[in-house]
Short mmCIF file of C-alpha atoms and ligand atoms in Angstrom, two decimals:
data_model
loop_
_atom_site.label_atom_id
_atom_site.label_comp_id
_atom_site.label_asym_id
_atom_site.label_seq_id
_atom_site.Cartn_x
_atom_site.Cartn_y
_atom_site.Cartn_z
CA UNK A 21 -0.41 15.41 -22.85
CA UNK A 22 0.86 18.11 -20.89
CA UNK A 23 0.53 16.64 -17.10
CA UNK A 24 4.15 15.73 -15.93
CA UNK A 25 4.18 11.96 -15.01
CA UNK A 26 4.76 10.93 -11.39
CA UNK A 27 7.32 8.09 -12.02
CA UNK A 28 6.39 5.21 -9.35
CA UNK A 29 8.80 3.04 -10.95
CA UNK A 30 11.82 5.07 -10.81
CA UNK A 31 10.75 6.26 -6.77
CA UNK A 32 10.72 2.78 -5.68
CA UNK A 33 13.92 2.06 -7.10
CA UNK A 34 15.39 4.97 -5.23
CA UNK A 35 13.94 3.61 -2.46
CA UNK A 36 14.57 0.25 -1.92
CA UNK A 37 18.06 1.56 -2.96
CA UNK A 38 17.98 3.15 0.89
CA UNK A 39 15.86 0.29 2.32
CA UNK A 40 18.75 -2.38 0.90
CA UNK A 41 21.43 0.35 2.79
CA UNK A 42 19.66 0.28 5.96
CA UNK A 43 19.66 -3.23 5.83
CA UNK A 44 23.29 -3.70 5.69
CA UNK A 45 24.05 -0.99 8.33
CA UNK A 46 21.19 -2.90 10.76
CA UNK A 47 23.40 -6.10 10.62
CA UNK A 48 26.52 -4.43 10.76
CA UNK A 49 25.26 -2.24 13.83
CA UNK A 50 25.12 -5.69 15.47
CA UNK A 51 21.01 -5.99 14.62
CA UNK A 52 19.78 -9.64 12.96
CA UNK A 53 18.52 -9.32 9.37
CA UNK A 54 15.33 -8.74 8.96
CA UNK A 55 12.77 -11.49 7.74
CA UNK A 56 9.60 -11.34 5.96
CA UNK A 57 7.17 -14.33 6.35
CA UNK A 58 4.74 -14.26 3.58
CA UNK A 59 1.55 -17.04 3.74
CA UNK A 60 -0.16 -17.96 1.00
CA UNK A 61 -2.91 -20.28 1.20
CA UNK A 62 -4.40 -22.00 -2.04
CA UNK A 63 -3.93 -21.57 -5.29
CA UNK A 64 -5.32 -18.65 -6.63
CA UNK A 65 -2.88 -18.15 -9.73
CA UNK A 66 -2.52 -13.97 -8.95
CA UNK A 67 -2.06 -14.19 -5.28
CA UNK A 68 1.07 -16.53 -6.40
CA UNK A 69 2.15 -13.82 -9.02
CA UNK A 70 1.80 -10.96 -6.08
CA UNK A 71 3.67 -13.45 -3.40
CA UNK A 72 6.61 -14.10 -5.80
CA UNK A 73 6.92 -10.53 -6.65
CA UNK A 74 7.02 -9.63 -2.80
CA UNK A 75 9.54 -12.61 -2.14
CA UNK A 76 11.34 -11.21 -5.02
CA UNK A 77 11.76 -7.89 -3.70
CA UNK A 78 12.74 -8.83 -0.46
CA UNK A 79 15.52 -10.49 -1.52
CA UNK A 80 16.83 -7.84 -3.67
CA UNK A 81 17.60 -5.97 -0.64
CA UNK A 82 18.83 -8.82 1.98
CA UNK A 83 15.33 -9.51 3.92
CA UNK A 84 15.06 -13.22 4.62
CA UNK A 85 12.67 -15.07 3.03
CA UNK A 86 10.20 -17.20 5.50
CA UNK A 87 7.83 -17.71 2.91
CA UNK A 88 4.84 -20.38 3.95
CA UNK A 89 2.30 -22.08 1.80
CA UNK A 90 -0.93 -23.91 2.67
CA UNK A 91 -2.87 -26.43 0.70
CA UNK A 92 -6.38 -24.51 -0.70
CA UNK A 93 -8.22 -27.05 2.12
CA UNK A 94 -6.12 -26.42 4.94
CA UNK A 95 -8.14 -26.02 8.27
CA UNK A 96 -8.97 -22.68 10.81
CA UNK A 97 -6.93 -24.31 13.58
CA UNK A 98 -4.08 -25.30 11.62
CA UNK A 99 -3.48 -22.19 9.80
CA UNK A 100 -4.16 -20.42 12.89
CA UNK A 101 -1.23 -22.47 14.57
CA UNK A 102 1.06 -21.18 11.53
CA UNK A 103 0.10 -17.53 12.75
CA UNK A 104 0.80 -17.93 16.23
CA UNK A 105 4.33 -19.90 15.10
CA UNK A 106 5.71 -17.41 12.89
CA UNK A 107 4.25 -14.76 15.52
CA UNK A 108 6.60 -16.32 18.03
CA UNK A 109 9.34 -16.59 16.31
CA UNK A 110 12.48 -13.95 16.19
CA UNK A 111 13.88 -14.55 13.18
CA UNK A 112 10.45 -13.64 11.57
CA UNK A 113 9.85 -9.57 11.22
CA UNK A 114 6.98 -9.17 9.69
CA UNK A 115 3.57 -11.38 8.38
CA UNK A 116 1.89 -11.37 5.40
CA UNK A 117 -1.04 -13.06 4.87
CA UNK A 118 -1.74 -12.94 1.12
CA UNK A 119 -5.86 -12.00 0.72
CA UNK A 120 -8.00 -13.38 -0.43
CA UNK A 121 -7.81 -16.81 1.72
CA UNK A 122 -10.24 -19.52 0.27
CA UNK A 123 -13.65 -18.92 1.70
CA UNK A 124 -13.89 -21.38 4.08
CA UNK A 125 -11.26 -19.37 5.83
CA UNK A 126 -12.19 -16.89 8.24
CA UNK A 127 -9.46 -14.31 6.88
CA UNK A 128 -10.63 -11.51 9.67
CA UNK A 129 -9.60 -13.95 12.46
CA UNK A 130 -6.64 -14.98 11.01
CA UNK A 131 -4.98 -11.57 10.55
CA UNK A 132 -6.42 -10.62 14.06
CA UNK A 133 -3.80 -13.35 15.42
CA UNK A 134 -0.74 -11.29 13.91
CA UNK A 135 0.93 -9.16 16.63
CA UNK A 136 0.28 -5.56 15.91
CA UNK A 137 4.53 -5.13 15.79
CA UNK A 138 4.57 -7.46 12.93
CA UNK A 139 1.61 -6.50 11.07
CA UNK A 140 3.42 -5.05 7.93
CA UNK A 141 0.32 -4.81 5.98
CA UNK A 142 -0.94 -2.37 8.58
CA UNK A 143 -4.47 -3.69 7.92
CA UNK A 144 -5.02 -5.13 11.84
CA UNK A 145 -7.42 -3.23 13.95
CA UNK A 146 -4.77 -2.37 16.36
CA UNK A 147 -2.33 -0.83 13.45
CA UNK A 148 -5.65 1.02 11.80
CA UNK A 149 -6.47 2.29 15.90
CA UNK A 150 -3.22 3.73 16.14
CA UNK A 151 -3.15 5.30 12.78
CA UNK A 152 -6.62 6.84 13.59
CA UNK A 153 -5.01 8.04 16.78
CA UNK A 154 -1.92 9.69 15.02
CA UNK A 155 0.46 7.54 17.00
CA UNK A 156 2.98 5.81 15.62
CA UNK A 157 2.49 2.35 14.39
CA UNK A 158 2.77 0.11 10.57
CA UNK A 159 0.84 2.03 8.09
CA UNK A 160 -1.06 0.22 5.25
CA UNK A 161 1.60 0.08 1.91
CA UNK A 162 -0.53 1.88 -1.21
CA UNK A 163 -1.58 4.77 1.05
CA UNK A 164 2.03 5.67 2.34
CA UNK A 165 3.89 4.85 -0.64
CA UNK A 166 1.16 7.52 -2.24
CA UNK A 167 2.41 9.76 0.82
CA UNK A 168 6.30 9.42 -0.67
CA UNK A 169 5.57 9.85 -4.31
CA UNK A 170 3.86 13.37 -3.17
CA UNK A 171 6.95 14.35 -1.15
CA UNK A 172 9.10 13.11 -3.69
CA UNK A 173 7.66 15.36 -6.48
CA UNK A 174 6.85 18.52 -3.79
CA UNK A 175 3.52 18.58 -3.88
CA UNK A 176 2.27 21.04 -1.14
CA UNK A 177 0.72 18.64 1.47
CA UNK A 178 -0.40 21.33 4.51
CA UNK A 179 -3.11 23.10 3.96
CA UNK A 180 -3.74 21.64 0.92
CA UNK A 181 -7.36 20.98 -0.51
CA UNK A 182 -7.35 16.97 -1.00
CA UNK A 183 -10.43 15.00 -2.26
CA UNK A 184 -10.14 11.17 -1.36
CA UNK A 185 -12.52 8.95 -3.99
CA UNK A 186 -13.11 5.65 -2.15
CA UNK A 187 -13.20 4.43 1.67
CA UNK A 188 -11.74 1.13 1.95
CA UNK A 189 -10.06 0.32 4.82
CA UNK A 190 -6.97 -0.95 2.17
CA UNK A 191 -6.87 2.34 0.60
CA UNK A 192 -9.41 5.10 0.83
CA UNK A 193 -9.41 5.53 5.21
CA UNK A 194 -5.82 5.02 5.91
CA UNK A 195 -4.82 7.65 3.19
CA UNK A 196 -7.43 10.55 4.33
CA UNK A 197 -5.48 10.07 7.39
CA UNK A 198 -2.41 10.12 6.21
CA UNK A 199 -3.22 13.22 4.77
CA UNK A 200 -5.00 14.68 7.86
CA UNK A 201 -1.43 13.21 9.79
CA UNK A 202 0.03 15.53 6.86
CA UNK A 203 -2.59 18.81 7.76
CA UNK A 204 -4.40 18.75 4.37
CA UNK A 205 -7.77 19.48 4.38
CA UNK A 206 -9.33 16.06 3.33
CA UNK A 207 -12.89 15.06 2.15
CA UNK A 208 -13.66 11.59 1.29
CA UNK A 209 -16.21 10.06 -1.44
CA UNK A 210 -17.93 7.35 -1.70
CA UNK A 211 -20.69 5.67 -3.82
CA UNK A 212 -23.21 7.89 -2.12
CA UNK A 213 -21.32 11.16 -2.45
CA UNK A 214 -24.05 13.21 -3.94
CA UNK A 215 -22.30 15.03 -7.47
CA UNK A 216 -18.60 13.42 -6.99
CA UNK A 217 -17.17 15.35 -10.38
CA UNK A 218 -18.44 18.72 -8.56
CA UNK A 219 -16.55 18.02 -4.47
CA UNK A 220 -13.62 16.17 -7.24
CA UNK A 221 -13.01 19.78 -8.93
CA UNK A 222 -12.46 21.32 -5.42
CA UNK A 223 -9.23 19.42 -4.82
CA UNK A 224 -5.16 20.42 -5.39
CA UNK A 225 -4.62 16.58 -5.23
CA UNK A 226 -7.24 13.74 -6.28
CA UNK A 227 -6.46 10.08 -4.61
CA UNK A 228 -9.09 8.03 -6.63
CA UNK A 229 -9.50 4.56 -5.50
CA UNK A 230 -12.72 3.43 -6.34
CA UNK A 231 -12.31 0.53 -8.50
CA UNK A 232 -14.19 1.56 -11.42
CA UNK A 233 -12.49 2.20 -14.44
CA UNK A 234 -11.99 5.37 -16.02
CA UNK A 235 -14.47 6.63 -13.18
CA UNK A 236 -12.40 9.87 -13.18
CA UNK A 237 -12.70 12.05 -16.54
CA UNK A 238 -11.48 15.79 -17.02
CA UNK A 239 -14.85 17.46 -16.10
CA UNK A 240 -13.94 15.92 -12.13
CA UNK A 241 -10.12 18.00 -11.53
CA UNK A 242 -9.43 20.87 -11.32
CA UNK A 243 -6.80 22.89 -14.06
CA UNK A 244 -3.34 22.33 -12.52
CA UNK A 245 -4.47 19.72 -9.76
CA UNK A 246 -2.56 16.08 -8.79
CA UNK A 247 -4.06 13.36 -9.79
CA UNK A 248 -3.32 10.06 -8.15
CA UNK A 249 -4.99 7.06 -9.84
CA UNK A 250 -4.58 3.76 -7.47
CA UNK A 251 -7.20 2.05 -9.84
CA UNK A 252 -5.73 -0.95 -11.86
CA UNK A 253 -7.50 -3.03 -14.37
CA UNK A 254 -6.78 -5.08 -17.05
CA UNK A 255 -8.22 -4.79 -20.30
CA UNK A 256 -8.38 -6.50 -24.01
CA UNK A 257 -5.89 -3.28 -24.50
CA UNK A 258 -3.43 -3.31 -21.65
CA UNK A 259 -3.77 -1.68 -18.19
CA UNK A 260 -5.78 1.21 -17.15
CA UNK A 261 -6.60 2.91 -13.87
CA UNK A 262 -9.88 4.77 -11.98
CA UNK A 263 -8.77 7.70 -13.88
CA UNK A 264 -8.96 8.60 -18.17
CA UNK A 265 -5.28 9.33 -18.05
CA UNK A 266 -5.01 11.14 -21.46
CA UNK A 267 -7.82 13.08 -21.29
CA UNK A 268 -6.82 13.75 -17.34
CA UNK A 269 -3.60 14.65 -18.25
CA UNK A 270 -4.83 17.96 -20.42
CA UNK A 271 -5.99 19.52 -17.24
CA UNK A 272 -4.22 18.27 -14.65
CA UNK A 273 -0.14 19.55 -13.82
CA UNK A 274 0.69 15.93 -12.50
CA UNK A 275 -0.64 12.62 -12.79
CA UNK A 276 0.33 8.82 -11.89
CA UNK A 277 0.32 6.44 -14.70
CA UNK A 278 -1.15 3.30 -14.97
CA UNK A 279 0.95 1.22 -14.42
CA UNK A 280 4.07 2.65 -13.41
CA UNK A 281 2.85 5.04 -10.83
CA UNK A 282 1.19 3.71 -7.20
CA UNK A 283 1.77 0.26 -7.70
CA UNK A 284 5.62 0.00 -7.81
CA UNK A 285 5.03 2.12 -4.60
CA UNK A 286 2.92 -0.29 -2.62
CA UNK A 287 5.65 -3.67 -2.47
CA UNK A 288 8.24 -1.34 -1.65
CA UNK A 289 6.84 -0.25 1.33
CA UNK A 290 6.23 -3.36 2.62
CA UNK A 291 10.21 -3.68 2.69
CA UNK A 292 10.25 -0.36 4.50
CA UNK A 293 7.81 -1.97 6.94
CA UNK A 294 9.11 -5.13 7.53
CA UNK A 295 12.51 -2.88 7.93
CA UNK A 296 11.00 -0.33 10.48
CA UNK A 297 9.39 -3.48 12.36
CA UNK A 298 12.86 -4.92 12.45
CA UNK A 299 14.25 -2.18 14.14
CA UNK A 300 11.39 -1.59 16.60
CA UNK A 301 11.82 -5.70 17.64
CA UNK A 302 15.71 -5.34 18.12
CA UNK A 303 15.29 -1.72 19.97
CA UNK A 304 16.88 -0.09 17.03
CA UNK A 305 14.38 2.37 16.20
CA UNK A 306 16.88 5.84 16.21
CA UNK A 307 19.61 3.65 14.06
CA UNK A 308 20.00 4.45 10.45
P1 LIG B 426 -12.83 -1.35 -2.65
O1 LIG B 426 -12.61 -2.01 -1.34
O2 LIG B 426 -13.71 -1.96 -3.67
O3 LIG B 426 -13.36 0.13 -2.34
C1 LIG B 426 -13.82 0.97 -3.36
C2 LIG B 426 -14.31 2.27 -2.76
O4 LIG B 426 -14.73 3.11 -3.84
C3 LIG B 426 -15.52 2.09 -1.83
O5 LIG B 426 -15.36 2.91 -0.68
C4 LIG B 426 -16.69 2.57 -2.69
O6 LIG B 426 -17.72 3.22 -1.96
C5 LIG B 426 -16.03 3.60 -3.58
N1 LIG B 426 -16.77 3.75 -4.83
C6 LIG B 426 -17.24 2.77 -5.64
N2 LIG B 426 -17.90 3.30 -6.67
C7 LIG B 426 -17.86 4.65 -6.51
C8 LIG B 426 -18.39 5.74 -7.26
N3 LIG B 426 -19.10 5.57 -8.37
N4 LIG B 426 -18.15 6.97 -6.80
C9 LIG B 426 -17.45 7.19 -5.67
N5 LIG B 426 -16.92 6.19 -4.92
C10 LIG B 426 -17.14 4.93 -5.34
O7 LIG B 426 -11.44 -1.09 -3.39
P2 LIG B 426 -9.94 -0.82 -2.82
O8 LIG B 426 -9.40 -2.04 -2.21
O9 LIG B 426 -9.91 0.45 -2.05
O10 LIG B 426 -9.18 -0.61 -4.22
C11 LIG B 426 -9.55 0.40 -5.13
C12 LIG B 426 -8.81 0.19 -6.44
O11 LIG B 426 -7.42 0.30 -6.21
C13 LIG B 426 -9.01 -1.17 -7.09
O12 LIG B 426 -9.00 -1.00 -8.50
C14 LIG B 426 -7.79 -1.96 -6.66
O13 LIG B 426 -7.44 -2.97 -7.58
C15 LIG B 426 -6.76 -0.87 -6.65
N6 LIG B 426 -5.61 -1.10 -5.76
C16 LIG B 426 -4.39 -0.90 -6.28
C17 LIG B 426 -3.28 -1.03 -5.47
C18 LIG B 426 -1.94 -0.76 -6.03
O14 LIG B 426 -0.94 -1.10 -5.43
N7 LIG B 426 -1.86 -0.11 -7.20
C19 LIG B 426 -3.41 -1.40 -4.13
C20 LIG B 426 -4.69 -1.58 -3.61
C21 LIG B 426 -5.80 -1.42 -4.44
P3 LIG B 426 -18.64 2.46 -0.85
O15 LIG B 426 -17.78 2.36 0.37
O16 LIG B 426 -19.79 3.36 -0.69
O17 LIG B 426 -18.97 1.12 -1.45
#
């Protein structure tokens, strides 16, 4: 292998490392702590694995905990009324409502009743309008954590050739704009995107989010490119990503593992969001 690793795990770390600071200097600036509110509803055995990992995290660096959980049968209007509750109430910073909801649930009208301030998923339509506007507002977590790895290992964002595989609204849409925000030269694929390996070999960085494993072999990047795999899968033999990392990793001068690369990235952010919305609440924005 001759691709340098981009170490997610060792990034975050650094991170919340500054996020835990900032906490401590918000509260003893005078500011409240900040408070996470995370709702699960069900039982869906991974969305509890994700949701204690999150809850985990935020204690580690002294955000309050206002977890909620709701029984798998729970009704529109009374999870609804949780929403608006925890929407109204100070001590809570920031929402997350863990996907999926069980499908009786209308999960789209249920995240449309979290205030856009508190929306540290960034996934509302007023967060995703403001990002598409390039004003300032709680970005989706995978995308910008992908944003800090970059700057963390100086990749060359302006004016930079970037190829985007996938156009969720989770992953794929909120990064190309990141990376427009950023002035790289963006193009996005998709499942129609007519000869992807051919518009993949055109890019200095490769976001591949797609979904499909091992989508991405060496034929699609280019010698000396960044490739960022936010695939994850599990198989019989362990993890793997959208992307053939060893054979990747030949041709490529830096590439994310899997796993150990995005994903550390993506619950850390969430911390810097439900920090930043903190701030914002308490008119503490400029503060360290
Ligand atoms: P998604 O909603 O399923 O979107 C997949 C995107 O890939 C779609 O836009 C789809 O195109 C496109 N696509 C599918 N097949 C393709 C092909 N053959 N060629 C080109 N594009 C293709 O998935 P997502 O939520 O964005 O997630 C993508 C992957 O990232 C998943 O494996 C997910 O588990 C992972 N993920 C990881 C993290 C993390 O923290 N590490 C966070 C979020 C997601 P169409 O729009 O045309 O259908």
């Amino acid at each position: 292998m001759s691709a340098e690793l981009i170490d997610g795990t060792t990034t975050a770390r650094r991170v919340r490392e500054d996020i835990a600071k900032s906490v401590a200097e918000l509260v003893a600036a005078g500011g409240t702590v900040p408070g996470l509110a995370t709702v699960l509803i069900g039982d869906d055995p991974a969305s509890h694995v994700y949701v204690r990992n999150k809850r985990r995290a935020c204690a580690e660096v002294g955000i309050r905990d206002h977890h909620r959980h709701l029984p798998a049968d729970v009704d529109q209007a009374t999870a609804a009324a949780l929403i608006d509750e925890l929407a109204s109430d100070p001590a809570v910073s920031g929402i997350l409502l863990q996907l999926p909801t069980p499908g009786h649930l209308d999960a789209e009208a249920l995240l449309a009743l979290i205030p856009a301030a508190k929306d540290v998923d960034g996934l509302t339509t007023a967060n995703a309008g403001l990002l598409a506007q390039g004003r300032p507002g709680l970005r989706p977590c995978t995308p910008s954590g992908i944003i800090v790895l970059l700057d963390q290992y100086d990749v060359p964002l302006r004016g930079a050739e970037v190829v985007v595989v996938g156009r969720s609204a989770l992953v794929g849409k909120p990064m190309a704009q990141l990376l427009l925000e950023r002035d790289a030269t963006v193009t996005t694929c998709h499942s129609r995107t007519r000869d992807l390996s051919a518009v993949c070999r055109r890019a200095d960085i490769l976001v591949v989010a797609a979904g499909i494993p091992e989508l991405i072999g060496p034929a699609a990047v280019k010698p000396g490119a960044t490739v960022v795999d936010v695939g994850i899968h599990r198989r019989d033999t362990g993890l793997c990503g959208d992307v053939d990392t060893a054979a990747v990793a030949e041709v490529a001068a830096r590439i994310t593992p899997v796993p150990g690369g995005v994903g550390p990235m993506t619950i850390v952010m969430l911390l810097a969001n439900t920090l930043t919305a903190a701030r914002r609440q308490q008119g503490m924005a400029g503060r360290p």
